[in-house]
Coordinates of C-alpha atoms in Angstrom, one line a residue:
G84 CA -0.8 -7.7 20.5
K85 CA 1.0 -5.4 19.1
D86 CA -1.4 -3.7 16.7
Q87 CA -3.2 -2.7 20.2
E88 CA 0.0 -1.1 21.8
A89 CA 0.5 1.1 18.0
L90 CA -2.7 2.2 18.1
E91 CA -2.1 4.2 21.7
Y92 CA 1.0 5.0 20.5
L93 CA -1.2 6.7 17.1
D94 CA -3.7 8.0 19.3
R95 CA -1.2 9.5 21.8
S96 CA 0.8 11.3 18.0
L97 CA -3.2 11.9 16.9
Q98 CA -3.4 14.4 20.3
L99 CA 0.1 15.7 21.1
A100 CA 0.1 16.5 16.9
K101 CA -3.4 18.3 17.4
Q102 CA -2.3 20.7 20.2
E103 CA 0.2 22.1 18.6
G104 CA -2.2 21.9 15.1
L105 CA 1.0 19.2 12.7
T106 CA -1.4 18.7 10.2
N107 CA 0.9 16.2 8.3
V108 CA 1.4 14.7 11.6
I109 CA -2.0 14.5 11.4
A110 CA -2.7 13.3 8.6
T111 CA 0.4 10.3 9.2
C112 CA -1.5 9.0 11.8
Y113 CA -4.9 8.7 10.2
V114 CA -2.6 6.7 7.2
N115 CA -1.4 4.5 10.0
I116 CA -4.2 3.9 12.1
G117 CA -6.5 2.5 9.0
A118 CA -3.6 0.2 8.1
I119 CA -3.7 -0.9 11.0
Y120 CA -8.2 -1.6 11.1
S121 CA -7.7 -2.7 7.6
D122 CA -4.6 -5.3 9.0
R123 CA -7.3 -6.6 11.3
R124 CA -10.1 -6.7 8.3
K125 CA -11.9 -3.8 9.5
Y126 CA -12.6 -2.4 5.8
E127 CA -14.9 0.1 6.8
L128 CA -13.4 1.8 9.9
S129 CA -9.6 1.6 8.0
L130 CA -11.6 3.6 5.1
K131 CA -12.1 6.5 7.3
Y132 CA -9.3 7.2 8.7
L133 CA -7.6 6.8 5.2
N134 CA -10.2 8.9 3.8
L135 CA -9.9 12.0 7.5
S136 CA -6.2 11.2 6.3
L137 CA -6.6 11.7 2.5
D138 CA -9.0 15.1 3.3
L139 CA -6.3 16.5 5.7
S140 CA -3.6 16.1 4.0
K141 CA -5.6 17.7 -0.3
K142 CA -6.0 20.2 2.2
E143 CA -2.0 20.9 3.3
N144 CA -1.5 20.4 -0.6
D145 CA 0.8 17.3 0.7
L146 CA 1.8 14.8 -1.4
D147 CA 3.7 12.5 0.6
N148 CA 0.4 10.9 1.9
I149 CA -1.8 11.7 -0.1
S150 CA -0.2 9.6 -2.3
S151 CA 0.1 7.3 0.7
A152 CA -4.4 7.6 1.5
L153 CA -5.2 6.4 -1.7
G154 CA -2.5 3.7 -2.7
N155 CA -3.7 2.1 0.8
I156 CA -7.6 3.2 0.4
G157 CA -6.9 1.5 -2.9
E158 CA -5.7 -2.0 -1.0
V159 CA -8.4 -1.8 1.0
L160 CA -10.6 -1.8 -2.1
S161 CA -8.7 -4.3 -3.7
K162 CA -8.8 -6.3 0.0
Q163 CA -12.8 -5.9 0.0
G164 CA -13.4 -7.3 -4.6
N165 CA -13.4 -3.8 -5.4
Y166 CA -10.5 -3.9 -8.4
K167 CA -11.7 -1.7 -10.5
E168 CA -11.9 1.1 -7.9
A169 CA -8.8 0.0 -6.0
L170 CA -6.5 0.0 -9.4
E171 CA -7.6 3.5 -9.6
K172 CA -6.3 4.5 -6.6
E173 CA -3.0 3.1 -6.4
F174 CA -2.4 4.3 -10.1
E175 CA -2.5 8.5 -8.5
A176 CA -1.2 7.1 -5.7
I177 CA 2.3 5.6 -8.0
K178 CA 2.0 8.5 -10.3
I179 CA 2.4 10.6 -7.0
K180 CA 5.2 8.8 -5.4
Q181 CA 7.0 9.0 -8.9
E182 CA 6.5 12.5 -9.6
I183 CA 8.3 13.2 -5.6
G184 CA 10.7 10.9 -5.8
D185 CA 9.4 8.6 -3.4
Q186 CA 10.9 5.3 -5.4
L187 CA 10.2 2.6 -2.3
G188 CA 6.2 4.1 -2.3
E189 CA 6.1 3.5 -5.4
S190 CA 7.5 0.0 -5.5
T191 CA 5.0 -0.5 -2.2
F192 CA 2.1 0.8 -4.6
L193 CA 3.5 -1.5 -7.6
I194 CA 3.5 -4.6 -5.8
N195 CA 0.1 -3.5 -5.3
V196 CA -1.3 -3.1 -8.3
S197 CA -0.3 -6.1 -9.4
V198 CA -1.7 -7.8 -6.7
T199 CA -4.8 -6.6 -7.5
Y200 CA -3.4 -8.1 -10.9
F201 CA -4.2 -11.3 -9.6
K202 CA -6.7 -11.7 -8.1
M203 CA -8.7 -10.1 -11.3
G204 CA -7.1 -13.3 -12.1
D205 CA -5.3 -11.3 -14.8
V206 CA -1.9 -12.9 -14.8
S207 CA 0.2 -11.6 -17.1
L208 CA -0.6 -7.9 -16.6
A209 CA 0.6 -9.0 -11.9
I210 CA 3.5 -10.3 -13.9
K211 CA 4.4 -7.2 -15.4
Y212 CA 3.8 -4.9 -12.0
G213 CA 5.8 -7.1 -10.0
E214 CA 8.5 -7.2 -12.3
K215 CA 8.3 -3.1 -12.1
A216 CA 7.9 -3.7 -8.7
L217 CA 10.9 -6.3 -8.3
T218 CA 13.2 -4.0 -10.5
L219 CA 12.5 -0.9 -8.4
A220 CA 13.5 -3.1 -4.7
E221 CA 16.1 -4.0 -6.2
K222 CA 17.8 -0.6 -7.6
I223 CA 16.6 0.8 -3.7
E224 CA 17.6 -2.6 -1.7
A225 CA 14.9 -2.4 -0.5
A226 CA 14.4 -5.4 1.5
K227 CA 10.8 -6.3 2.2
Q228 CA 9.8 -4.9 -0.8
I229 CA 11.7 -6.9 -2.9
Q230 CA 10.4 -9.9 -0.7
D231 CA 7.1 -8.7 -1.5
A232 CA 7.1 -8.4 -5.1
S233 CA 8.6 -12.4 -5.5
R234 CA 6.4 -13.0 -3.1
I235 CA 3.7 -12.5 -6.0
L236 CA 5.6 -13.1 -8.7
V237 CA 6.0 -16.5 -7.4
D238 CA 1.8 -16.7 -7.0
C239 CA 2.0 -15.3 -10.4
Y240 CA 4.5 -17.8 -11.9
R241 CA 2.8 -20.8 -10.4
K242 CA -0.7 -20.3 -11.3
K243 CA 0.8 -19.7 -15.4
G244 CA 2.3 -23.5 -14.4
D245 CA 6.2 -21.7 -14.8
F246 CA 7.7 -24.3 -12.4
K247 CA 11.0 -22.8 -13.2
K248 CA 10.3 -19.0 -13.2
A249 CA 8.3 -19.7 -10.0
L250 CA 11.4 -21.5 -7.9
E251 CA 13.7 -18.2 -9.6
M252 CA 11.5 -16.5 -7.7
Q253 CA 11.9 -17.9 -3.6
T254 CA 15.6 -18.1 -4.2
L255 CA 15.1 -14.6 -4.0

């Protein structure tokens, strides 16, 4: 489907970027390929590409791609149940996103932190980071992040038994 088509375009982009020596584009391609494999639940393959991006980005001191790779690695680790390591990567990514002023990326990774805490059963921390993500997403008017933050907060409030607050979040 669309994933396969995206992989084909990314592969073409990757070949062109390699020919031209565009390391930041190569690193971005690797992150995007890693994200697709993560969505397909091919976690080892995903981590392979994400780590390629991370290594290349570190060599170039490309903070944007370093943070994107770290955040995506954190998300994969969380999906695998490696929560402690996932949180380390996610918080490292958030710190860099804050340093470079990427509020969209920061809100995305705050949502991932919230999801990780939720999976760990720590609803209060999941709410804390979900609320931070939602506040930031609303400030920058990021529709997808508002929706994603609201979704995890609905789950959190349901789990807490606060159905009024869950309903409130659903209307966002």
